mmCIF file of C-alpha atoms in Angstrom:
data_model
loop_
_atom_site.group_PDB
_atom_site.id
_atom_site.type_symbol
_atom_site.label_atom_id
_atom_site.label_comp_id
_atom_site.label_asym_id
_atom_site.label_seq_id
_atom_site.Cartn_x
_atom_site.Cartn_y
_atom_site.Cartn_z
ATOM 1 C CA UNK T 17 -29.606 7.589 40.828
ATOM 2 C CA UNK T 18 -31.021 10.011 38.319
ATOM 3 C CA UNK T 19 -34.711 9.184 36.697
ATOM 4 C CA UNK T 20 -32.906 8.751 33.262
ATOM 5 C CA UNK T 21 -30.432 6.657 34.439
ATOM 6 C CA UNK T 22 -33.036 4.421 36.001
ATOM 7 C CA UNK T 23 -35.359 4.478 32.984
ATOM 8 C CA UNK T 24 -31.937 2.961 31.017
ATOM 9 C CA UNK T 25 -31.783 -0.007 33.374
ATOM 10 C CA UNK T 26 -35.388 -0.338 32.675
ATOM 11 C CA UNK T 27 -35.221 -0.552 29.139
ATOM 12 C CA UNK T 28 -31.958 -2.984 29.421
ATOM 13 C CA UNK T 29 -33.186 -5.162 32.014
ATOM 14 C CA UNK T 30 -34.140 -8.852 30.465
ATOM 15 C CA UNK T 31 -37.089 -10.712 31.335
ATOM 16 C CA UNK T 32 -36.904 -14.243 33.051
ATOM 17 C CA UNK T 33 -37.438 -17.148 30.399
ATOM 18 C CA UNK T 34 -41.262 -18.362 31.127
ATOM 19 C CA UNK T 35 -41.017 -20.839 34.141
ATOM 20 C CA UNK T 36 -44.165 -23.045 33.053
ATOM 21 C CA UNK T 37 -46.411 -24.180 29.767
ATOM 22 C CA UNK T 38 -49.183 -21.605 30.265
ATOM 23 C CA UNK T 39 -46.940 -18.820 31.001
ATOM 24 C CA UNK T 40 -45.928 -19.620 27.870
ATOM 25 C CA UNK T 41 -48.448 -19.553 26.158
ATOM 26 C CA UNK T 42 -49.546 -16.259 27.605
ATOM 27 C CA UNK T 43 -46.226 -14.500 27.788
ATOM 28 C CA UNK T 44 -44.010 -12.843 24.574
ATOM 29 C CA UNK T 45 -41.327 -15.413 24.523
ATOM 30 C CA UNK T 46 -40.156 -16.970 22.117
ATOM 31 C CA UNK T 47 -40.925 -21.171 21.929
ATOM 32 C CA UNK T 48 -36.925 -21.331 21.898
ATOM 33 C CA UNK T 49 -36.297 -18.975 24.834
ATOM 34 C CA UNK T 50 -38.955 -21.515 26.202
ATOM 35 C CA UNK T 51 -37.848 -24.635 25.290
ATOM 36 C CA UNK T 52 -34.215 -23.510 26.134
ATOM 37 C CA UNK T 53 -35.192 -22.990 29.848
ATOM 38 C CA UNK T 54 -36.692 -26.154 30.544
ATOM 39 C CA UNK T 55 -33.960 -28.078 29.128
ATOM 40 C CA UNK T 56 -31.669 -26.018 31.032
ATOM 41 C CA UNK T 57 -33.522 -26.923 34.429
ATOM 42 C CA UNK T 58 -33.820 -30.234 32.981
ATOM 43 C CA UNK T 59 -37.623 -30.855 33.286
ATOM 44 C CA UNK T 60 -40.197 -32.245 31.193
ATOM 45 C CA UNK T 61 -43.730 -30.350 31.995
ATOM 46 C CA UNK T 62 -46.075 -32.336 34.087
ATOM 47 C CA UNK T 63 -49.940 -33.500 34.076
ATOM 48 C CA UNK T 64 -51.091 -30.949 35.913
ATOM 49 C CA UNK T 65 -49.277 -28.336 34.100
ATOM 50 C CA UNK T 66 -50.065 -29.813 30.457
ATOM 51 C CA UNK T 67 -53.913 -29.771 31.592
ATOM 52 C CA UNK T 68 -53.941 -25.838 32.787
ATOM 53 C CA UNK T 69 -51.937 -25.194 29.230
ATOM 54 C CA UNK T 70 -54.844 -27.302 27.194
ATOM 55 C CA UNK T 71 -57.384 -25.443 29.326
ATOM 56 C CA UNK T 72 -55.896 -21.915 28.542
ATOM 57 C CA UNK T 73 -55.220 -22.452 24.927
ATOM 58 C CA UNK T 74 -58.566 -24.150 24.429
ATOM 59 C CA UNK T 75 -60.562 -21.214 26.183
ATOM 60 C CA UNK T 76 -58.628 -18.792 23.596
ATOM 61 C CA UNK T 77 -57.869 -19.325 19.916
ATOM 62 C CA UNK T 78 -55.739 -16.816 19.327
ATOM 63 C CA UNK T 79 -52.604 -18.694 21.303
ATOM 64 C CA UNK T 80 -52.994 -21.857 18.851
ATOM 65 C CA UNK T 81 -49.905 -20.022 16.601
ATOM 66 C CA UNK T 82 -47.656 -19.986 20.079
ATOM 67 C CA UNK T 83 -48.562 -23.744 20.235
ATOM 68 C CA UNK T 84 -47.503 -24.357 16.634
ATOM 69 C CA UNK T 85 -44.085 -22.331 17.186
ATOM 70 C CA UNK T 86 -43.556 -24.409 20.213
ATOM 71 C CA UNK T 87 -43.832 -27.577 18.115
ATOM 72 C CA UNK T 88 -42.011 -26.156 15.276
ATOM 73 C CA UNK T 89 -38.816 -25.224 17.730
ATOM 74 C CA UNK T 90 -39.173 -29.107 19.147
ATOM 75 C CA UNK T 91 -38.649 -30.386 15.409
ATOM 76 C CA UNK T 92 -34.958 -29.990 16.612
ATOM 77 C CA UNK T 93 -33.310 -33.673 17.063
ATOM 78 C CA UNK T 94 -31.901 -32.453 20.658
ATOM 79 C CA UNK T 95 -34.910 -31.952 21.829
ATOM 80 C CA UNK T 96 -36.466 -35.960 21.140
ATOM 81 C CA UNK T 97 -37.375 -36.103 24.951
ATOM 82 C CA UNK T 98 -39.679 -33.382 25.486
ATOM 83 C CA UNK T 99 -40.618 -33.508 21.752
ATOM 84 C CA UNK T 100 -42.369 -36.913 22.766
ATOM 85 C CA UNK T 101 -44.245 -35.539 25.619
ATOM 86 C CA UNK T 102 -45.708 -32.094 24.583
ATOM 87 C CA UNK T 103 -46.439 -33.945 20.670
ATOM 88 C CA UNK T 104 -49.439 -35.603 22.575
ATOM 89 C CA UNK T 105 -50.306 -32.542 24.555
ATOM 90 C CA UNK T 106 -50.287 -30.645 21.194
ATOM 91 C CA UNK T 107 -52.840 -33.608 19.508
ATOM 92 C CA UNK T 108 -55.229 -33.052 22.811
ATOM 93 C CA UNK T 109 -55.159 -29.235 21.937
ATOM 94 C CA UNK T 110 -56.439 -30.239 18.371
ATOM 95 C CA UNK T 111 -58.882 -32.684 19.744
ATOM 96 C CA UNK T 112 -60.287 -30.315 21.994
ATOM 97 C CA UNK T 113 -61.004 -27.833 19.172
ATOM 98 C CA UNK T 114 -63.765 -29.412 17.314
ATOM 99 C CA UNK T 115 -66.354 -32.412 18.772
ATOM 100 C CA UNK T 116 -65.375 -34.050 15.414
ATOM 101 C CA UNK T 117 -61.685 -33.895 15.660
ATOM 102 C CA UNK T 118 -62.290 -36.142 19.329
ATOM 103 C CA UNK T 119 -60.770 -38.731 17.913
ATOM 104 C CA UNK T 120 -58.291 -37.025 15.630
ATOM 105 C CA UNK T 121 -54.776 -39.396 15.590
ATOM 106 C CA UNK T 122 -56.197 -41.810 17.818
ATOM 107 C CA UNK T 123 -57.684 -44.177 15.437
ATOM 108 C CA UNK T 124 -55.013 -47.079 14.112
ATOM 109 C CA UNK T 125 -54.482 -47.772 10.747
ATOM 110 C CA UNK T 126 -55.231 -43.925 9.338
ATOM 111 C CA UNK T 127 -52.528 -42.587 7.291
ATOM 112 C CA UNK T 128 -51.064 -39.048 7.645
ATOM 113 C CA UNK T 129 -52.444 -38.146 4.571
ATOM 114 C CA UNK T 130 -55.955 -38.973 6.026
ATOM 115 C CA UNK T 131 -55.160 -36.729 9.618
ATOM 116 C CA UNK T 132 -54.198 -34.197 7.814
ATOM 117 C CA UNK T 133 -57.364 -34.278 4.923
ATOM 118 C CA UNK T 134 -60.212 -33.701 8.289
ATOM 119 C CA UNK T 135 -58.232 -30.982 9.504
ATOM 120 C CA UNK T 136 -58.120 -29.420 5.500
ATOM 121 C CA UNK T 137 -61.792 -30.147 5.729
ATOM 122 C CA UNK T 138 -62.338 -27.587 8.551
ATOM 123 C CA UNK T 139 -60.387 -25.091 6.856
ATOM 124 C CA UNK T 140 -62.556 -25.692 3.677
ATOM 125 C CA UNK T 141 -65.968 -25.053 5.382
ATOM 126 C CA UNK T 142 -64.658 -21.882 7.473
ATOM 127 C CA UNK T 143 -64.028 -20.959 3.730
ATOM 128 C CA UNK T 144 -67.243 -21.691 2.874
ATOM 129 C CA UNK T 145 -69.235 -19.782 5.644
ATOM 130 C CA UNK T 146 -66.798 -16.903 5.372
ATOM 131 C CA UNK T 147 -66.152 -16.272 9.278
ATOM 132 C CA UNK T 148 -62.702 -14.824 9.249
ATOM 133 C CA UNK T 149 -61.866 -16.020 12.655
ATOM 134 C CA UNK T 150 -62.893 -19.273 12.084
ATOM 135 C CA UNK T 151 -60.879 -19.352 9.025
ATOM 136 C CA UNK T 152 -57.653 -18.405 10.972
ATOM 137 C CA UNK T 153 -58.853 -20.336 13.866
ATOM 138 C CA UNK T 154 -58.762 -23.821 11.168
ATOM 139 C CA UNK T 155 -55.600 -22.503 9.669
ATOM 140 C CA UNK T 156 -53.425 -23.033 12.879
ATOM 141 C CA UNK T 157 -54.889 -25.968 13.782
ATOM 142 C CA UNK T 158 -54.367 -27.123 9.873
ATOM 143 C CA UNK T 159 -50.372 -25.820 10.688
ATOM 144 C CA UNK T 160 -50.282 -27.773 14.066
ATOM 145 C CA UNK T 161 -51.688 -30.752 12.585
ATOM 146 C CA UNK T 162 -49.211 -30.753 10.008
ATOM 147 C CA UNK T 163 -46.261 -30.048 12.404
ATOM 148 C CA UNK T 164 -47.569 -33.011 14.608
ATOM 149 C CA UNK T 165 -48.129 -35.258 11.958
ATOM 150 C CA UNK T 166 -44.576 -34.783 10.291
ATOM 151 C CA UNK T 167 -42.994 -36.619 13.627
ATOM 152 C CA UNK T 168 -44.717 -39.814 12.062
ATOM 153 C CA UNK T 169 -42.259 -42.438 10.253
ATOM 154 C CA UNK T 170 -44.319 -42.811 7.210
ATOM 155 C CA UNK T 171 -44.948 -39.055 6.764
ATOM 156 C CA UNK T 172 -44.800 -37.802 2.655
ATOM 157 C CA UNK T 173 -44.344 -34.182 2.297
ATOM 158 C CA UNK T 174 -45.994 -34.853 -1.370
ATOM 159 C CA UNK T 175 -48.727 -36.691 0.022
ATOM 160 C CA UNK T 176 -49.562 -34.458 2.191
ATOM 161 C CA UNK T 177 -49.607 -31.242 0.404
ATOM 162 C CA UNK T 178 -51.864 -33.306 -2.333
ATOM 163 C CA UNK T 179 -54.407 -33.919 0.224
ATOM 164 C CA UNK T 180 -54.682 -30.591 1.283
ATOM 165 C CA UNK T 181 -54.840 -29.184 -2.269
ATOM 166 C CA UNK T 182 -56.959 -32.012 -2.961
ATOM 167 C CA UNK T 183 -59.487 -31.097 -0.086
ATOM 168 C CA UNK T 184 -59.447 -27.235 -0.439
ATOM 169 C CA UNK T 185 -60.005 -27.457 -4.095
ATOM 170 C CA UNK T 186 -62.799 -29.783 -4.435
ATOM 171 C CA UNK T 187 -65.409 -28.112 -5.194
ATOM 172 C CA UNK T 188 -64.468 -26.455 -7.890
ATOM 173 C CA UNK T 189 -65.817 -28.500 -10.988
ATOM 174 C CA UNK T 190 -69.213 -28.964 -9.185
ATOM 175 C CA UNK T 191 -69.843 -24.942 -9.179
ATOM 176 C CA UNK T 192 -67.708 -22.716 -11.297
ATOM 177 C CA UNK T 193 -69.133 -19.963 -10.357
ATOM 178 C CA UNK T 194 -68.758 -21.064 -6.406
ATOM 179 C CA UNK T 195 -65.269 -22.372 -7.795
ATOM 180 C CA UNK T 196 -63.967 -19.623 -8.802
ATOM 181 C CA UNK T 197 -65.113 -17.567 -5.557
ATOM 182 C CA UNK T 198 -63.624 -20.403 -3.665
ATOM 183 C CA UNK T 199 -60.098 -20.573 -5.633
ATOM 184 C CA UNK T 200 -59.933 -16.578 -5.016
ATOM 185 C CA UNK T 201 -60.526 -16.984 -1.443
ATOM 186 C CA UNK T 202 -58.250 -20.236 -1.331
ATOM 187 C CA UNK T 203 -55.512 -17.658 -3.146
ATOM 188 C CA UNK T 204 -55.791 -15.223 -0.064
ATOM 189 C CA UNK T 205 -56.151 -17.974 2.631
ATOM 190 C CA UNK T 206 -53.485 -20.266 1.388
ATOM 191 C CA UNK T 207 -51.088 -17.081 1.732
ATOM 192 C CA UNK T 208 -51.871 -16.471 4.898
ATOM 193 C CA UNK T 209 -51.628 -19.893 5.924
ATOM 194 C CA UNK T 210 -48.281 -19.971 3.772
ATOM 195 C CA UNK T 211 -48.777 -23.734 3.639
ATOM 196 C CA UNK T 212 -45.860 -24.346 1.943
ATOM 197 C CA UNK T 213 -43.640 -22.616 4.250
ATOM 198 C CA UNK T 214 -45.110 -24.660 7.082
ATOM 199 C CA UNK T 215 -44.103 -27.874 4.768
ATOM 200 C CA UNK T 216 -40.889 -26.823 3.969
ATOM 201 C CA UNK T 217 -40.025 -25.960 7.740
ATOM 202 C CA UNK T 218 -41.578 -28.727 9.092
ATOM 203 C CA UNK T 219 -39.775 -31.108 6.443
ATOM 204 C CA UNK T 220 -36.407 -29.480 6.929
ATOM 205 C CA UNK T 221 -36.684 -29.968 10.628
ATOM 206 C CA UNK T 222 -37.827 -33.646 10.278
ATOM 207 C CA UNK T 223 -34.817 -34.207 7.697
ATOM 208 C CA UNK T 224 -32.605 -33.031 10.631
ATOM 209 C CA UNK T 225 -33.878 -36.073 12.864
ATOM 210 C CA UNK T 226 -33.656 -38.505 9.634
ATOM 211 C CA UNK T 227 -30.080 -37.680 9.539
ATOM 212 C CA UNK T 228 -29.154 -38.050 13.080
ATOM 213 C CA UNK T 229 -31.105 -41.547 12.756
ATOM 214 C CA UNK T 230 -29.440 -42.517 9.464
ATOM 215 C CA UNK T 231 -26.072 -42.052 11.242
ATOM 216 C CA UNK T 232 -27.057 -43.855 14.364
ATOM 217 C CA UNK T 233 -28.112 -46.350 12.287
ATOM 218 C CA UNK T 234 -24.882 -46.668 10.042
ATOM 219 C CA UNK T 235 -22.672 -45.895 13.427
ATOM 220 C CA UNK T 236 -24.715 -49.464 14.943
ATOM 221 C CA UNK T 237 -24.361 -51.592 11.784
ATOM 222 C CA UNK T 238 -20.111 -50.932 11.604
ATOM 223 C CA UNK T 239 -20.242 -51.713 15.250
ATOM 224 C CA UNK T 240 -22.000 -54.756 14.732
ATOM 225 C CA UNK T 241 -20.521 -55.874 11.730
ATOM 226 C CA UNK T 242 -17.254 -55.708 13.709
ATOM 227 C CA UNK T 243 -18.869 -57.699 16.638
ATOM 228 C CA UNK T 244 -19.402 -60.271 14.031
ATOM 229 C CA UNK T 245 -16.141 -60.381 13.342
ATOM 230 C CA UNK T 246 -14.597 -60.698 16.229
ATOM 231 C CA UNK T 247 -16.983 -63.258 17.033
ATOM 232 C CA UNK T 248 -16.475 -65.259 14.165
ATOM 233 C CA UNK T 249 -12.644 -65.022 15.143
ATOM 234 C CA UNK T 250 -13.345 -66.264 18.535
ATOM 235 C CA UNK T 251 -15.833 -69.285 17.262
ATOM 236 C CA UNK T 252 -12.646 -70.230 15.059
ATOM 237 C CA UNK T 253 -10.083 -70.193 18.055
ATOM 238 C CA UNK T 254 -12.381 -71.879 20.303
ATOM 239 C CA UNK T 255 -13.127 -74.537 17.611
ATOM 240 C CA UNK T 256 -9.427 -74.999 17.060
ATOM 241 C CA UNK T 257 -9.103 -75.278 20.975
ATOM 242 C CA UNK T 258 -11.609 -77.822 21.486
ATOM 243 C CA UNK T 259 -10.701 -80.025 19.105
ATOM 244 C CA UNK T 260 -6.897 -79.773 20.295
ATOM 245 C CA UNK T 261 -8.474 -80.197 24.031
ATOM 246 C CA UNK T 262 -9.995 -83.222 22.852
ATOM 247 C CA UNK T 263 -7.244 -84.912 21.204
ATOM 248 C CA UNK T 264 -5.111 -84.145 25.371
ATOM 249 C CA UNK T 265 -8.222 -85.879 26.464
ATOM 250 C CA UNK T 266 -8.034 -88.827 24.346
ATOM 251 C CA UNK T 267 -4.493 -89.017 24.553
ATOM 252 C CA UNK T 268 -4.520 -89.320 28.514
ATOM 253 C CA UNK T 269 -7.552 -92.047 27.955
ATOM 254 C CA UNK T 270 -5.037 -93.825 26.267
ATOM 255 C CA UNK T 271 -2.199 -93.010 28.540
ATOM 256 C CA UNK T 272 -4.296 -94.469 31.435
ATOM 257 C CA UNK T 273 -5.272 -97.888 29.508
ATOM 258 C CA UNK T 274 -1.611 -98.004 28.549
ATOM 259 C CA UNK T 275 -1.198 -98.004 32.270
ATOM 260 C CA UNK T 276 -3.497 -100.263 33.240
ATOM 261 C CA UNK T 277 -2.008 -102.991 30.865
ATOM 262 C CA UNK T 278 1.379 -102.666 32.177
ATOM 263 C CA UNK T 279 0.406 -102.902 35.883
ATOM 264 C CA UNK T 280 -1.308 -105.986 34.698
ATOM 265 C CA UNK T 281 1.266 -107.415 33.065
ATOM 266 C CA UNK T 282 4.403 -106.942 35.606
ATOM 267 C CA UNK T 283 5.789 -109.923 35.943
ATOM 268 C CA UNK T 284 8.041 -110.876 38.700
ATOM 269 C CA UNK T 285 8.794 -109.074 42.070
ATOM 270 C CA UNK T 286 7.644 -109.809 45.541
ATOM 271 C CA UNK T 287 4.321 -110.079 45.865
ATOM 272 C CA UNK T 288 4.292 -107.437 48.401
ATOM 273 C CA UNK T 289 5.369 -105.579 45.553
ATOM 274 C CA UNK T 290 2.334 -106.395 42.935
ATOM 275 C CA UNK T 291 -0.332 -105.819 45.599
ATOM 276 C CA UNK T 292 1.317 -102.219 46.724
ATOM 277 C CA UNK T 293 1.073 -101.288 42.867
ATOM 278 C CA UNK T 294 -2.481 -102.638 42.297
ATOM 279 C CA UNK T 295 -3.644 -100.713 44.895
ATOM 280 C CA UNK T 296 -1.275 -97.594 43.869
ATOM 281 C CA UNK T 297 -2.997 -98.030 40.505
ATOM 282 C CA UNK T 298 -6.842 -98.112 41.565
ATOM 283 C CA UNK T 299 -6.214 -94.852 44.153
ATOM 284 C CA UNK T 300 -4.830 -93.284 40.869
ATOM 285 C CA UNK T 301 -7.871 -94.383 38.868
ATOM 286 C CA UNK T 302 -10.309 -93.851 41.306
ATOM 287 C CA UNK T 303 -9.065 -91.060 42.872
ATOM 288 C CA UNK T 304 -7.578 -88.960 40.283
ATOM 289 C CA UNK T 305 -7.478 -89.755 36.827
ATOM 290 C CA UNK T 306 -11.696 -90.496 36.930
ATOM 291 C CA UNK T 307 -12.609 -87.109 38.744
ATOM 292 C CA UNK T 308 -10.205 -85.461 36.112
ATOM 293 C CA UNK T 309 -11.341 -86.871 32.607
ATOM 294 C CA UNK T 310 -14.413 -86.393 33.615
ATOM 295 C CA UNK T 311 -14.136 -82.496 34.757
ATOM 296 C CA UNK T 312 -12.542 -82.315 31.078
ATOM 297 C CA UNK T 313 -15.048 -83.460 29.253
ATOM 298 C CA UNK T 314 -17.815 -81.422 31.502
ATOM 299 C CA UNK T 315 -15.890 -78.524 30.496
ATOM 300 C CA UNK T 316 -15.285 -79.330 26.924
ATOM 301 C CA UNK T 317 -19.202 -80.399 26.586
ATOM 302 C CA UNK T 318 -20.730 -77.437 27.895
ATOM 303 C CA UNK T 319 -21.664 -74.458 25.645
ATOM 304 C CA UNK T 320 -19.176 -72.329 25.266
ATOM 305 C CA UNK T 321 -16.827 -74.536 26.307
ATOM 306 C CA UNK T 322 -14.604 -73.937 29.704
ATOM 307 C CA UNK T 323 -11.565 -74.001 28.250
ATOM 308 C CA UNK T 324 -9.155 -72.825 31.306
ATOM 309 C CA UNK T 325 -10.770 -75.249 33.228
ATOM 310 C CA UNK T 326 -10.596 -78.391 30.654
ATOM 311 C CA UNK T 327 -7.162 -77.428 30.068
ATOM 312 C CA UNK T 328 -5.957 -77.569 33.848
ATOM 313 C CA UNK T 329 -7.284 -81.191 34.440
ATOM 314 C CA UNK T 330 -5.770 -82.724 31.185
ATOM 315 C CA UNK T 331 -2.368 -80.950 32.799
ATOM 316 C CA UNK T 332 -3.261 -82.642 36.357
ATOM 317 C CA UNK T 333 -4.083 -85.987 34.556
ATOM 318 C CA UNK T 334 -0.715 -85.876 32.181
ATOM 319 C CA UNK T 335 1.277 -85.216 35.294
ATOM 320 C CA UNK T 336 0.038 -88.078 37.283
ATOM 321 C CA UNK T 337 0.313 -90.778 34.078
ATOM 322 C CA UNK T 338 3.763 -89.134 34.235
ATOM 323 C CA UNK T 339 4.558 -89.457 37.512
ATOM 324 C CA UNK T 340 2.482 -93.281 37.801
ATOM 325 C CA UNK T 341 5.218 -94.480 34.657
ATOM 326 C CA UNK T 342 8.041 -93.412 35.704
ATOM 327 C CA UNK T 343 7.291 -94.771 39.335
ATOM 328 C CA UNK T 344 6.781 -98.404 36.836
ATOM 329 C CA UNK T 345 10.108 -98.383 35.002
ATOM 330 C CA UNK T 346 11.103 -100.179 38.418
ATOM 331 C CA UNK T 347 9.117 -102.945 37.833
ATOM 332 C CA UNK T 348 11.049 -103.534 33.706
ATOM 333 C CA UNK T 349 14.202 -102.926 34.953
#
């Protein structure tokens, strides 16, 4: 193989995806190339791993804007999963920037628009001191805080960029002369932070999960609207077959009293004859009929009713009445 022909597989040959967080973080990949390979090997990074990425990202500054395109690339609905574990390694990365930001996220009750104001606050006083690298140290973690804070439910893009305006303009009336100087150097900053580009991508990849939400959410209320329905339509039915399982079971009550008067009021026949049906009668009471009603009106009591099962012992107990009457007509004839 020729040197020139080697030096073209050189040149063509692709690099392997980064295999862990700090690679990452210290490689040239892109946070999709990234992201794409761990969903592909279907892992989620772990403690150990997170820690050694906060450790290397926290002993250098300048890797805070791969942090902030990782988070960026996880705005993606798809990507909910890992979004949820790496958005609290991401908030530990802020924390660890700044002794006052300890507790940054972490307190209840604060509102985005108060996260995102201390953050605005660091960016104000690099400003202030002029220190260029802590000015684009406090813009990413301004960007990341942003990106972080956009995953929240009750996140307002309005709110939020009024804060920050809010915060990096507020010393203007107290000094004009400082106001001005700060508004020119807010001008320059704000374009290199580009803050609302970072809005309008962090907001266009949050309305991405609000719509995959909104149809979840309108895909589970037709499903259970129809559940309703077809509940409602089996209350009805079983309501109509209760109350027609009821009426069997008051029928054969009636069927068995009926019996009862007409064994008792046989007259005639052999004696032999009125003792064999008296005792004929109380085996069919006793025995049958009894156990029956009162498996029928177990079943018919019970909530939801047992229909199948109420509905086989008024059969049984219709059968027998039958059987027990026609076995009389002997004793009218």
């Amino acid at each position: 193989m020729t040197e020139d022909v080697k030096a073209d597989l050189d040149v063509k040959e692709v690099k392997p995806p980064p295999s862990s967080l700090p690679s990452y973080l210290k490689g040239s990949a892109s946070a999709g190339r990234y992201v794409s390979a761990i969903v592909n090997e279907a892992r989620i990074p772990d403690e150990a791993e997170r820690f050694a990425a906060l450790e290397t990202v926290s002993a250098d500054p300048k890797l805070l804007p791969k942090v902030v395109e990782l988070m960026r690339a996880l705005l993606d609905p798809s990507h909910s999963r890992l979004r949820g574990t790496l958005k609290s390694w991401a908030s530990d990365v802020i924390r660890a920037r700044d002794p006052e930001l300890a507790r940054w996220a972490q307190l209840a009750g604060r509102s985005p628009d108060a996260e995102i104001a201390d953050l605005a606050k660091r960016l104000r006083q690099a400003r202030s001191d002029g220190d260029k690298d802590r000015i684009a140290e406090a813009e990413q973690v301004l960007l990341l805080g942003i990106t972080i804070t956009s995953m929240r439910v009750d996140f307002d893009v309005v709110g939020t960029l009024a804060s920050i305006q809010s915060v990096l303009n507020r010393d203007e009336d107290a000094d004009r002369t400082k106001g001005r100087a700060t508004k020119a150097v807010a001008t320059s900053s704000m374009k290199q932070l580009n803050v609302f580009g970072a809005i309008n991508h962090v907001v266009s990849g949050q309305l991405k999960i609000l719509a995959e939400q909104s149809a979840l959410v309108r895909h589970d209320r037709d499903m259970a609207r129809e559940r309703i329905r077809d509940l409602q339509d089996t209350i009805a039915r079983l309501s109509a077959d209760v109350s027609e399982l009821k009426a069997e079971r008051e029928t054969a009550v009636n069927a068995a009293e009926t019996l009862r008067t007409q064994l008792d009021g046989t007259k005639g026949g052999a004696a032999h004859d009125m003792i064999e049906a008296r005792a004929r009668f109380r085996r069919l009471l006793t025995g049958k009929l009894s156990p029956f009603v009162s498996d029928a009106g177990l079943a018919l009591e019970v909530n939801p009713p047992v229909l199948n099962i109420a509905k086989e012992r008024l059969a049984q107990i219709k059968g027998e009445i039958d059987k027990e009457l026609e076995w009389l007509k002997q004793f009218s004839d």
